[in-house]
Structure formats: C-alpha cells, structure tokens
Coordinates of C-alpha atoms and ligand atoms in Angstrom, one line a residue:
M1 CA 66.1 106.9 118.6
S2 CA 66.4 105.3 122.0
K3 CA 67.4 107.5 124.9
T4 CA 71.0 107.6 125.8
I5 CA 72.1 106.9 129.3
K6 CA 75.0 109.1 130.4
W7 CA 77.3 108.3 133.3
E8 CA 79.1 110.9 135.4
Y9 CA 82.4 109.8 136.8
S10 CA 84.4 111.5 139.5
P11 CA 87.7 112.9 138.2
A12 CA 90.5 110.3 138.4
P13 CA 93.6 111.9 137.0
E14 CA 96.9 110.0 137.0
G15 CA 99.5 111.7 139.3
T16 CA 102.4 113.5 137.8
D17 CA 104.4 113.7 141.0
H18 CA 106.4 110.5 140.1
I19 CA 107.7 111.7 136.8
K20 CA 111.1 113.3 136.2
L21 CA 111.3 115.9 133.5
K22 CA 114.1 118.3 132.8
K23 CA 113.4 121.9 131.8
Q24 CA 115.7 121.5 128.8
Y25 CA 116.6 118.5 126.6
E26 CA 119.8 118.2 124.7
L27 CA 120.8 116.0 121.7
F28 CA 121.8 112.4 122.4
I29 CA 125.0 111.9 120.5
D30 CA 127.8 109.4 121.1
G31 CA 126.2 108.3 124.4
K32 CA 126.1 111.8 125.8
F33 CA 123.6 114.6 126.0
V34 CA 125.1 117.5 124.1
A35 CA 124.0 121.1 123.2
P36 CA 123.0 121.7 119.6
N37 CA 125.5 123.4 117.3
S38 CA 123.2 126.4 116.6
G39 CA 122.3 126.9 120.3
N40 CA 118.7 126.9 119.3
Y41 CA 115.9 125.2 121.3
F42 CA 112.2 124.9 120.5
K43 CA 109.3 124.4 122.9
T44 CA 107.2 121.3 123.4
I45 CA 103.8 121.9 124.9
N46 CA 101.0 119.9 126.4
P47 CA 98.2 120.2 123.8
S48 CA 95.5 119.7 126.4
N49 CA 96.4 123.0 128.2
E50 CA 98.9 124.7 125.8
K51 CA 101.5 124.9 128.7
M52 CA 105.1 124.5 127.8
I53 CA 106.6 121.3 129.2
A54 CA 110.3 121.7 128.2
K55 CA 112.7 123.2 125.7
V56 CA 114.2 120.8 123.2
A57 CA 117.4 121.2 121.2
E58 CA 117.1 121.8 117.5
A59 CA 119.7 119.7 115.5
D60 CA 121.1 121.1 112.3
K61 CA 123.2 119.5 109.6
T62 CA 126.4 119.7 111.7
D63 CA 124.7 117.9 114.6
V64 CA 123.3 115.2 112.3
D65 CA 126.8 114.8 110.8
K66 CA 128.2 114.4 114.3
A67 CA 125.5 111.8 115.1
V68 CA 126.2 109.9 111.8
K69 CA 130.0 109.9 112.5
S70 CA 129.4 108.5 115.9
A71 CA 127.0 105.8 114.6
K72 CA 129.5 104.8 111.9
N73 CA 132.3 104.6 114.4
A74 CA 130.2 102.5 116.8
Y75 CA 129.1 100.3 113.9
E76 CA 132.6 99.6 112.6
K77 CA 134.4 99.3 115.9
V78 CA 131.9 97.8 118.3
W79 CA 128.4 96.8 117.3
S80 CA 129.0 94.8 114.1
K81 CA 131.9 93.0 115.8
M82 CA 130.0 92.1 119.0
P83 CA 128.6 88.5 119.3
A84 CA 124.9 88.6 118.5
K85 CA 124.0 87.1 121.9
E86 CA 125.6 90.1 123.6
R87 CA 123.7 92.5 121.4
G88 CA 120.5 90.7 122.4
K89 CA 121.3 91.3 126.1
Y90 CA 121.4 95.0 125.6
I91 CA 118.0 95.0 123.9
F92 CA 116.5 92.9 126.6
R93 CA 117.9 95.4 129.2
I94 CA 116.2 98.3 127.4
A95 CA 112.9 96.3 127.3
R96 CA 113.1 95.6 131.1
L97 CA 114.0 99.2 132.0
L98 CA 111.1 100.5 130.0
Q99 CA 108.7 98.1 131.7
E100 CA 110.1 99.2 135.1
R101 CA 109.4 102.8 134.2
A102 CA 106.1 102.2 132.3
R103 CA 104.1 104.5 134.5
E104 CA 106.4 107.4 134.1
F105 CA 106.6 106.9 130.3
S106 CA 102.8 106.7 130.0
V107 CA 102.2 109.9 131.9
I108 CA 104.9 111.8 129.8
E109 CA 103.5 110.4 126.6
T110 CA 100.1 111.6 127.5
M111 CA 101.3 115.1 128.6
D112 CA 103.4 115.7 125.5
G113 CA 101.0 114.3 122.8
G114 CA 97.5 114.6 124.3
K115 CA 96.4 111.0 124.1
P116 CA 94.3 109.5 126.9
I117 CA 96.4 107.9 129.7
R118 CA 94.4 104.7 129.2
E119 CA 95.9 104.3 125.8
S120 CA 99.5 105.3 126.6
R121 CA 99.3 103.0 129.7
D122 CA 97.6 100.0 128.1
V123 CA 98.7 100.2 124.4
D124 CA 101.7 102.4 123.7
V125 CA 104.1 101.6 126.5
P126 CA 103.5 97.8 126.8
L127 CA 103.7 97.4 123.0
A128 CA 106.9 99.4 122.9
A129 CA 108.4 97.1 125.6
A130 CA 107.0 94.0 123.7
H131 CA 108.8 95.2 120.5
F132 CA 112.2 95.3 122.3
F133 CA 111.6 91.9 123.9
Y134 CA 110.6 90.3 120.6
H135 CA 113.5 91.7 118.7
A136 CA 116.0 91.0 121.5
G137 CA 115.1 87.3 121.0
W138 CA 115.9 87.5 117.3
A139 CA 119.4 89.0 117.7
D140 CA 121.2 85.6 117.9
K141 CA 118.7 83.6 115.9
L142 CA 118.8 85.4 112.5
E143 CA 120.0 82.2 110.8
Y144 CA 116.5 80.8 111.7
A145 CA 114.8 83.9 110.4
F146 CA 116.6 83.6 107.1
P147 CA 117.5 79.9 106.7
G148 CA 120.5 79.1 104.6
R149 CA 121.3 82.8 104.2
K150 CA 123.7 85.2 106.0
A151 CA 121.9 88.3 107.4
N152 CA 124.5 91.1 107.1
P153 CA 123.7 94.4 108.7
L154 CA 123.5 97.5 106.6
G155 CA 125.5 100.0 108.7
V156 CA 124.1 103.3 109.9
V157 CA 120.4 103.7 109.5
G158 CA 118.4 107.0 109.7
Q159 CA 115.0 106.7 111.3
I160 CA 112.3 109.4 111.2
I161 CA 109.0 109.1 113.2
P162 CA 105.7 110.9 113.6
W163 CA 103.8 112.2 116.6
N164 CA 100.8 109.9 116.9
F165 CA 102.6 107.0 118.7
P166 CA 105.9 108.6 119.6
L167 CA 107.5 106.0 121.9
L168 CA 105.9 103.0 120.1
M169 CA 107.2 104.2 116.7
A170 CA 110.7 104.7 118.2
A171 CA 110.5 101.1 119.4
W172 CA 109.3 99.8 116.0
K173 CA 112.3 101.5 114.5
L174 CA 115.1 100.9 117.0
A175 CA 114.5 97.3 118.1
P176 CA 114.8 95.6 114.7
A177 CA 117.7 97.8 113.6
L178 CA 119.7 97.0 116.7
A179 CA 118.8 93.3 116.7
T180 CA 120.2 93.0 113.1
G181 CA 123.4 94.7 114.1
N182 CA 122.9 98.2 112.6
T183 CA 123.5 101.5 114.4
V184 CA 121.0 104.4 114.4
V185 CA 120.3 108.1 114.1
L186 CA 116.7 108.6 115.1
K187 CA 114.6 111.8 114.8
P188 CA 111.3 112.1 116.8
A189 CA 108.6 114.5 115.7
E190 CA 108.8 118.1 116.8
T191 CA 105.6 118.1 118.9
T192 CA 106.4 114.9 120.8
P193 CA 110.1 114.5 121.5
L194 CA 110.0 113.8 125.2
T195 CA 109.5 110.0 125.4
A196 CA 112.3 109.6 122.9
M197 CA 114.6 111.6 125.1
K198 CA 113.5 109.6 128.1
L199 CA 114.3 106.5 126.1
A200 CA 117.8 108.0 125.5
E201 CA 118.2 108.1 129.3
I202 CA 117.3 104.4 129.4
I203 CA 119.7 103.6 126.6
Q204 CA 122.4 105.3 128.6
E205 CA 121.4 103.4 131.7
A206 CA 121.4 100.1 129.8
D207 CA 125.1 100.9 129.0
L208 CA 124.7 100.6 125.3
P209 CA 128.0 101.4 123.7
P210 CA 128.2 105.1 122.8
G211 CA 127.1 105.9 119.3
V212 CA 125.0 102.8 118.7
V213 CA 121.8 104.9 119.2
N214 CA 121.8 108.7 118.6
I215 CA 118.7 110.7 119.0
V216 CA 118.5 114.1 117.3
T217 CA 115.5 116.4 117.9
G218 CA 114.3 119.0 115.4
A219 CA 111.7 119.6 112.7
G220 CA 111.5 118.8 109.0
K221 CA 114.9 120.2 108.2
T222 CA 116.6 117.9 110.7
G223 CA 114.8 115.0 109.0
Q224 CA 116.1 116.2 105.6
A225 CA 119.7 116.3 106.8
I226 CA 119.3 112.6 107.8
V227 CA 117.7 111.6 104.5
N228 CA 120.4 113.3 102.5
H229 CA 123.5 112.2 104.6
A230 CA 125.9 110.3 102.4
N231 CA 126.9 107.8 105.1
I232 CA 123.4 106.6 105.9
K233 CA 122.7 103.3 104.3
K234 CA 118.9 103.1 104.9
I235 CA 116.1 105.4 105.7
A236 CA 113.2 104.1 107.8
F237 CA 110.3 106.6 107.8
T238 CA 106.9 106.7 109.3
G239 CA 104.7 109.7 108.5
S240 CA 102.7 111.4 105.8
T241 CA 102.6 110.3 102.2
D242 CA 103.8 113.7 101.0
V243 CA 107.1 113.5 103.0
G244 CA 107.3 109.8 102.0
K245 CA 107.3 110.8 98.3
Y246 CA 109.9 113.5 99.0
I247 CA 112.2 110.8 100.6
M248 CA 111.7 108.4 97.7
K249 CA 112.9 111.1 95.3
A250 CA 115.7 112.3 97.6
V251 CA 117.2 108.8 97.9
A252 CA 116.7 107.7 94.3
G253 CA 120.0 106.6 92.7
S254 CA 121.9 106.9 96.0
G255 CA 121.9 103.2 96.7
K256 CA 120.1 103.8 100.1
K257 CA 117.5 101.4 101.1
Y258 CA 114.2 102.6 102.4
T259 CA 111.0 101.6 104.1
L260 CA 108.1 104.0 104.2
E261 CA 105.1 103.6 106.5
L262 CA 102.7 106.3 105.3
G263 CA 99.0 107.4 105.4
G264 CA 95.8 105.4 105.3
K265 CA 92.0 105.6 104.8
A266 CA 90.8 102.3 106.0
A267 CA 87.5 100.8 105.1
N268 CA 85.6 99.2 108.0
I269 CA 82.9 97.0 106.7
I270 CA 79.8 95.8 108.6
F271 CA 77.7 93.0 107.1
E272 CA 74.1 92.3 108.1
D273 CA 75.0 89.1 109.8
A274 CA 77.6 90.8 112.1
A275 CA 77.1 91.0 115.9
I276 CA 75.9 94.6 115.8
D277 CA 76.7 95.7 119.3
Q278 CA 80.3 94.4 119.0
A279 CA 80.6 96.0 115.6
V280 CA 79.5 99.4 117.0
E281 CA 82.2 99.1 119.7
G282 CA 84.6 98.2 116.9
I283 CA 83.6 101.3 114.9
I284 CA 84.2 103.5 117.9
D285 CA 87.6 101.9 118.6
A286 CA 88.6 102.1 114.9
I287 CA 88.1 105.8 114.4
F288 CA 87.9 107.5 117.8
F289 CA 90.8 105.6 119.4
N290 CA 93.7 108.1 119.9
Q291 CA 91.5 111.0 118.5
G292 CA 91.7 109.3 115.1
H293 CA 95.4 110.1 115.0
V294 CA 96.0 106.6 113.7
C295 CA 97.3 105.7 110.2
C296 CA 95.3 102.6 110.2
A297 CA 92.1 104.3 111.6
G298 CA 88.8 102.9 110.2
S299 CA 87.9 106.3 108.8
R300 CA 85.5 105.0 106.1
L301 CA 82.6 103.0 107.3
Y302 CA 80.6 100.8 105.0
V303 CA 77.4 99.4 106.5
Q304 CA 75.1 96.9 104.7
E305 CA 71.9 98.6 103.8
G306 CA 69.4 96.5 105.8
I307 CA 71.1 97.4 109.1
S308 CA 72.3 100.9 108.4
D309 CA 69.6 102.7 110.5
E310 CA 70.2 100.5 113.5
V311 CA 74.0 100.8 113.3
I312 CA 73.9 104.6 112.9
S313 CA 71.4 105.0 115.7
K314 CA 73.5 102.8 118.0
L315 CA 76.7 104.6 117.0
R316 CA 75.2 108.0 117.8
N317 CA 74.1 106.8 121.2
R318 CA 77.5 105.4 121.9
M319 CA 79.2 108.6 120.7
E320 CA 77.1 110.5 123.3
T321 CA 78.7 108.5 126.1
L322 CA 82.3 109.1 125.0
I323 CA 84.2 111.2 127.5
V324 CA 86.3 114.0 125.9
G325 CA 88.6 115.8 128.2
D326 CA 91.7 115.7 130.5
P327 CA 94.0 113.1 128.9
L328 CA 95.5 112.3 132.2
D329 CA 92.1 111.2 133.6
K330 CA 91.6 107.4 133.5
N331 CA 88.0 107.8 132.5
T332 CA 88.8 109.8 129.4
D333 CA 88.0 108.2 126.0
I334 CA 89.1 111.0 123.7
G335 CA 92.0 113.3 124.5
A336 CA 93.5 116.4 122.9
I337 CA 94.3 116.9 119.3
N338 CA 98.1 116.8 119.0
S339 CA 98.6 120.4 117.7
K340 CA 96.9 123.5 116.7
M341 CA 97.9 122.8 113.1
Q342 CA 96.4 119.4 113.1
L343 CA 93.2 120.8 114.7
K344 CA 92.9 123.3 111.9
K345 CA 93.3 120.6 109.3
I346 CA 90.6 118.5 110.9
E347 CA 88.2 121.5 111.1
S348 CA 88.8 122.4 107.5
Y349 CA 87.9 118.8 106.5
V350 CA 84.7 119.0 108.6
K351 CA 83.7 122.2 106.9
M352 CA 84.5 120.6 103.5
G353 CA 82.3 117.6 104.3
T354 CA 79.3 119.8 105.0
K355 CA 80.0 121.8 101.8
E356 CA 80.2 118.6 99.8
G357 CA 76.6 117.8 101.0
G358 CA 77.3 115.4 103.9
S359 CA 75.0 115.3 106.9
I360 CA 77.0 115.8 110.0
F361 CA 76.4 114.5 113.6
Q362 CA 78.7 115.4 116.5
S363 CA 78.4 114.2 120.0
S364 CA 77.1 117.0 122.3
C365 CA 80.1 116.8 124.7
S366 CA 81.5 120.1 126.0
L367 CA 85.0 120.8 125.1
P368 CA 87.6 122.3 127.4
N369 CA 88.4 126.0 126.8
K370 CA 92.1 125.7 126.7
G371 CA 94.0 123.3 124.4
F372 CA 93.1 121.7 121.1
W373 CA 89.9 119.6 121.0
H374 CA 87.5 118.1 118.5
A375 CA 84.2 116.4 119.2
P376 CA 83.7 112.9 117.7
T377 CA 82.1 113.5 114.3
I378 CA 80.3 111.3 111.7
F379 CA 79.1 112.1 108.2
T380 CA 76.3 110.3 106.4
D381 CA 75.0 111.1 102.9
V382 CA 78.5 111.2 101.4
S383 CA 79.7 109.5 98.2
Q384 CA 82.9 107.9 97.1
S385 CA 84.1 111.0 95.2
N386 CA 83.9 113.3 98.2
R387 CA 87.2 114.5 99.5
I388 CA 86.3 113.4 103.1
V389 CA 85.9 109.9 101.7
Q390 CA 89.1 109.9 99.7
E391 CA 91.6 111.9 101.8
E392 CA 93.3 111.1 105.1
I393 CA 91.9 113.5 107.8
F394 CA 93.8 112.1 110.8
G395 CA 91.2 113.1 113.3
P396 CA 88.0 111.8 114.9
V397 CA 85.9 112.1 111.8
L398 CA 84.1 109.2 110.2
A399 CA 82.5 109.0 106.7
I400 CA 79.7 106.5 106.5
Q401 CA 78.2 104.9 103.3
T402 CA 76.0 101.9 102.7
F403 CA 76.3 99.0 100.3
R404 CA 74.3 96.0 99.1
T405 CA 76.6 93.3 97.9
V406 CA 80.0 91.9 98.8
D407 CA 81.4 92.8 95.4
E408 CA 80.1 96.4 95.7
V409 CA 81.8 96.9 99.0
I410 CA 85.1 95.4 97.9
A411 CA 85.1 97.8 94.9
K412 CA 84.3 100.7 97.1
A413 CA 87.0 99.8 99.7
N414 CA 89.6 99.4 96.9
N415 CA 88.6 102.8 95.4
S416 CA 91.2 104.6 97.5
P417 CA 94.8 105.8 96.9
Y418 CA 95.7 104.1 100.2
G419 CA 96.0 100.4 101.1
L420 CA 97.1 100.2 104.7
S421 CA 94.4 98.5 106.7
G422 CA 90.7 97.6 106.9
G423 CA 88.1 95.8 109.0
V424 CA 85.3 93.3 108.4
W425 CA 82.5 92.4 110.7
T426 CA 80.5 89.3 109.9
D427 CA 79.3 85.9 111.2
K428 CA 80.5 84.1 108.1
G429 CA 84.1 82.9 107.7
S430 CA 83.6 82.7 103.9
K431 CA 82.9 86.5 103.7
I432 CA 86.0 87.2 105.9
F433 CA 88.2 85.1 103.4
K434 CA 86.6 86.8 100.4
V435 CA 87.0 90.4 101.7
T436 CA 90.5 89.9 103.1
K437 CA 91.7 88.3 99.9
D438 CA 90.2 90.9 97.5
I439 CA 90.9 94.2 99.4
R440 CA 94.3 95.5 98.8
A441 CA 95.4 96.4 102.3
G442 CA 98.4 95.4 104.4
V443 CA 96.3 94.3 107.4
I444 CA 92.6 93.6 107.6
W445 CA 91.1 92.8 111.0
A446 CA 88.1 90.5 111.3
N447 CA 85.5 91.1 114.0
T448 CA 88.0 93.3 115.8
F449 CA 90.2 96.4 115.0
N450 CA 93.5 97.9 116.0
K451 CA 95.2 94.8 117.3
F452 CA 99.0 94.7 117.1
D453 CA 101.7 92.2 117.8
P454 CA 105.5 92.6 117.3
A455 CA 105.5 89.2 115.4
S456 CA 102.9 90.4 112.9
P457 CA 104.2 92.5 110.0
F458 CA 102.5 95.9 109.4
G459 CA 102.8 97.9 106.2
G460 CA 100.8 99.2 103.3
Y461 CA 100.2 99.0 99.5
K462 CA 99.8 101.8 97.1
E463 CA 100.3 105.3 98.7
S464 CA 100.4 103.7 102.1
G465 CA 104.0 102.8 101.8
V466 CA 106.8 100.5 100.9
G467 CA 108.0 97.5 103.1
S468 CA 106.8 96.3 106.5
E469 CA 107.6 96.6 110.1
G470 CA 107.4 93.8 112.7
G471 CA 107.9 90.1 112.3
I472 CA 110.5 88.5 110.0
E473 CA 109.4 90.8 107.1
G474 CA 110.4 93.8 109.3
L475 CA 113.8 92.3 110.1
S476 CA 114.4 91.7 106.4
G477 CA 114.3 95.5 105.8
Y478 CA 117.5 95.9 108.0
V479 CA 119.7 93.3 106.4
D480 CA 121.5 92.4 103.2
L481 CA 121.0 88.7 102.6
G482 CA 124.2 86.9 101.6
Ligands
NAP501 P1 105.0 114.1 108.7 O1 104.7 115.5 108.6 O2 105.3 113.4 107.4 O3 106.2 113.9 109.7 C1 106.8 112.7 110.0 C2 108.2 112.9 110.4 O4 109.0 113.4 109.3 C3 108.4 114.0 111.5 O5 109.4 113.6 112.4 C4 108.7 115.2 110.7 O6 109.3 116.2 111.5 C5 109.6 114.6 109.6 N1 109.7 115.4 108.4 C6 108.9 116.4 108.0 N2 109.3 116.9 106.8 C7 110.4 116.2 106.5 C8 111.3 116.1 105.3 N3 111.2 117.0 104.3 N4 112.3 115.2 105.3 C9 112.5 114.4 106.4 N5 111.7 114.4 107.4 C10 110.7 115.2 107.5 O7 103.8 113.2 109.3 P2 103.0 113.6 110.6 O8 102.0 114.6 110.3 O9 104.0 113.8 111.7 O10 102.3 112.2 110.9 C11 101.1 111.9 110.4 C12 101.2 110.9 109.3 O11 101.9 109.7 109.6 C13 99.9 110.4 108.8 O12 99.8 110.6 107.4 C14 99.8 109.0 109.2 O13 99.0 108.2 108.4 C15 101.2 108.6 109.1 N6 101.5 107.4 109.9 C16 101.7 106.2 109.3 C17 102.0 105.1 110.0 C18 102.2 103.7 109.3 O14 102.7 102.8 110.0 N7 101.9 103.6 108.1 C19 102.0 105.1 111.4 C20 101.8 106.4 112.0 C21 101.6 107.5 111.3 P3 108.4 117.3 112.3 O15 107.2 116.6 112.8 O16 109.3 117.6 113.4 O17 108.2 118.4 111.4
MG502 MG1 104.1 118.3 122.8

C-alpha cells in the first residue's frame, strides 16, 4: 500500500459569540411561545461534549390538541381564504430571513446535532432556504403544476421529522404544505429541536398568521398524539421504517393521507471503467458524509473485481486523511454521532460484522474523550446475507463486496428490503441507463452522490417509504385534486 500523506491543520473553529440561544424553549402554538401543559422540560445536549445547551418543553396530548385547534382555526379563517399570491409572499419572507441568519442557524445545527459546520453551512441551511424559495414560487402557480385540475388543500397536516437533517427536514415538510394552503403541526426530534425553535422565531418575525405553523417539541409520545389526532388530515413522516410501519397501522381506515420517508441501504456501484480517484471521493462522500447519518447513504459498496484491490487501497488511504473531531472546526470531515443511543447501535453492528466473519479496517484517527464518536469503518469479506449488508446502521460503516457482471450487481443491489437511493460510477452512458432502469430505488446518482435540489422529487420504494418530497410529486402529496 502506498504511504499516506497526512496534513495537520491549525484549529479553525467557527465562533459562537454571534448566536442567540435561550436557556429554555417553550412550545410554539398559535403564534406564541407557551409553556407545556405538564410543566415538563427535557434537555438537549451537544453530542460533541455532552454539555446541556437548553431545556425544551415536552408537549403532551393536551398541547398537541391545542396546536391542532389553532391550526384548524387558522386554516378555516385565514390561510385557505388568503389569495395564493399573498401566501407565497410569507414563504418568500421565511426564506429570506433564513438566508440572513444562515450563519447562526449553521452553528446551532452543528452544536445541537454534532454534524460538521462545513455541512450545516454548505448543505443544510442553504438547501433549507432553497426549499422555501422554490415552494414560495409554486404558491400562486398550482394550476400549472396540475393543469386542468383544481389543487385543494387538505386542512391541518401533522409532520414528524428525525435528527439527521433537523432544519432541512423541517423545510422539506413546511414549505410544500404552506404553499398548497395547508396549516401545520410539526414535531422535531427530541435530540435536535433547536433549529426548529429558531425557525419558529423566524416564522413569528415573518408575521405568519397565528396558528398557520405550530411547532411542538417532545419525544415519541408527542409524535403519537399527532398521528392519532382526529382533526389531522395528513401525516408527513420522515424517520425509521419501524415507526413508519406503526404510523401506517395507526392511520389505516381513518381516511388520513400519509407520506413516509423511511430508511435505506443504498448500493454504490463502481465499474472498472470508472474514474477511480473520483469514485473514491464519491465513496467517502456517500458513507462518511454527516457520520453516515443519512437515509440515502451509500452504505453498501460494490466494486468490480478487476479494480477492487486498487479501490480498497485508495479508500483506506483516503480514510486515514479524514479529520474526526470538533464539529465547529471548519477543517473537520466527520463530526460527533448524534446520541449515545445511536453510538451504541453503531458499535453493536460493528461487533456483529466482525462476528459474521467480516474483515474490518478503521482509520487510525484519535477520538475525543468526551462526547460520542466513531471512527470511519469499512468491512470486506462480507456476503449478501450478513446483517451488516442487509440492515440500516445509520453510521460511518461501509460493507464492501465485489462483482463481475452488470446483471450480478443489479441482482445484489436489489437484494435489499430498502429502495431509497443508489450510485453508479462508470465511463459508459449505456451502463448508467441499464443500472438506473433496473435497480429499484427512488434516486440513483451517476458519477456523483448526495446531490439534492428542491425541484427533484425524493422518495423510496419497498420499506423505504411511500410518496415523495420535492418537485411537483412532493406538492401532490399535500393536495386533493378536483
Ligand atoms: P425515528 O426513531 O423513527 O424518529 C423519527 C421521528 O419520529 C422523531 O421525531 C421521533 O421522536 C418520532 N417518533 C418516534 N416514535 C414515534 C411514534 N410511535 N409515533 C410518532 N412519532 C414517533 O427515526 P430516527 O432514529 O430519528 O431517524 C433515523 C431514521 O430516519 C433512519 O431510519 C433514516 O433512514 C430515516 N430517514 C429517512 C429519510 C428519508 O427521506 N427517507 C431522511 C432522513 C432520515 P423522537 O426522536 O423525539 O423520539
Ligand atoms: Mg442535541
């Protein structure tokens, strides 16, 4: 193996002096910040140092009911009656305010969730603003999105989001719902509620009529109260397949609509004719980006046999240069794992991979003492039936296999309960067409990975979900077409 060159960088942490955080966050209901019915608060911590950042209100059934009442009232009296052009103006205002405060949002996202500042600054926050801009534009043009049909809003929608892209997922949910004339009760994840609460401040500043957006914090029970509320017309959920299945059962027969964006186990396929150095960067991006806390992460790698030694050797070298550490440092590639629970889950899969007979390689980086950390990890000598090949780990762990023919790799890629995303690296357009046509996945990137655009729908097949978000397909999940 060739020798790896390592660079040392001077620390370059992003400042935190410009951010405004309260010690305690209340629920955002009817345009105001209000204390929870139970008087209970939970802590949100910074997973890179385990320090508490703030206390956050825990919403119970009564609070959720209050939020739904407010959303219903706002829907009936204000939002559904407002000219679409006016609705659009509010959404544009939210987008602009978010852009103005991008730096503050990036820092808070990184503190609360553990992801590197480079990602929250360059991916999460700009994409969140882009989603509001994109959907603001649709608000008064729905007749062009659905020609010859009338797009009627649904009413109050309940939205539940995970911790891996907290602000971005809030934007994916709120923007299309508001553009189509619905009102909302949104629940962020327990470990990452802060940017949603900051967004509530922006929504207040944008003068959105009270009740159009309500944000209730809490854990799974709060989510259940939303799912089961009789006056909610649609549930939009992003999270694990297990909770997705629970939601499907809970809403069955209720007449509620639902869209579910669930887990994944994407195949990233490298053919012999690919540009290898680019592909290696693509592999790194696909699985180590955001600590592998990505539903569409390229967590299964398939390398064509003739180049496997070269690819794996280059991959190991590149892994050695990845910087794991302070998420607020601009040089950091891999930040903290979101929670202790998630770290334990990843560690148990790594143990399982070794037990199943896989050969493990981890970069020799040193990990900080405090906080939750995991070194970038790859497994070779694994087979299709291994649990680390079949199950979603949601961490920086890659399972590598080889293949000989196009048909073989398509069969292997499809041998998964999931069907969310995938990647293909090759010089030949014909192979790209063949693979993207025959692999059952919602999105397959060619010679790149993890690229998003608000105009492009995102969603999965099989256990990866129901429905799409983004683009016209995403809008259609929030309307009844007359
Ligand atoms: P999760 O445990 O399913 O939680 C998702 C959200 O649901 C959280 O807000 C959670 O609250 C809430 N929740 C938990 N139990 C609930 C219940 N019984 N009823 C209603 N809501 C409930 O998922 P996660 O661990 O946060 O997120 C990781 C998963 O999300 C992965 O599987 C990943 O693949 C998936 N994901 C998918 C996409 C996509 O677009 N397909 C995007 C991102 C992530 P608390 O967290 O407060 O308990
Ligand atoms: Mg946190």
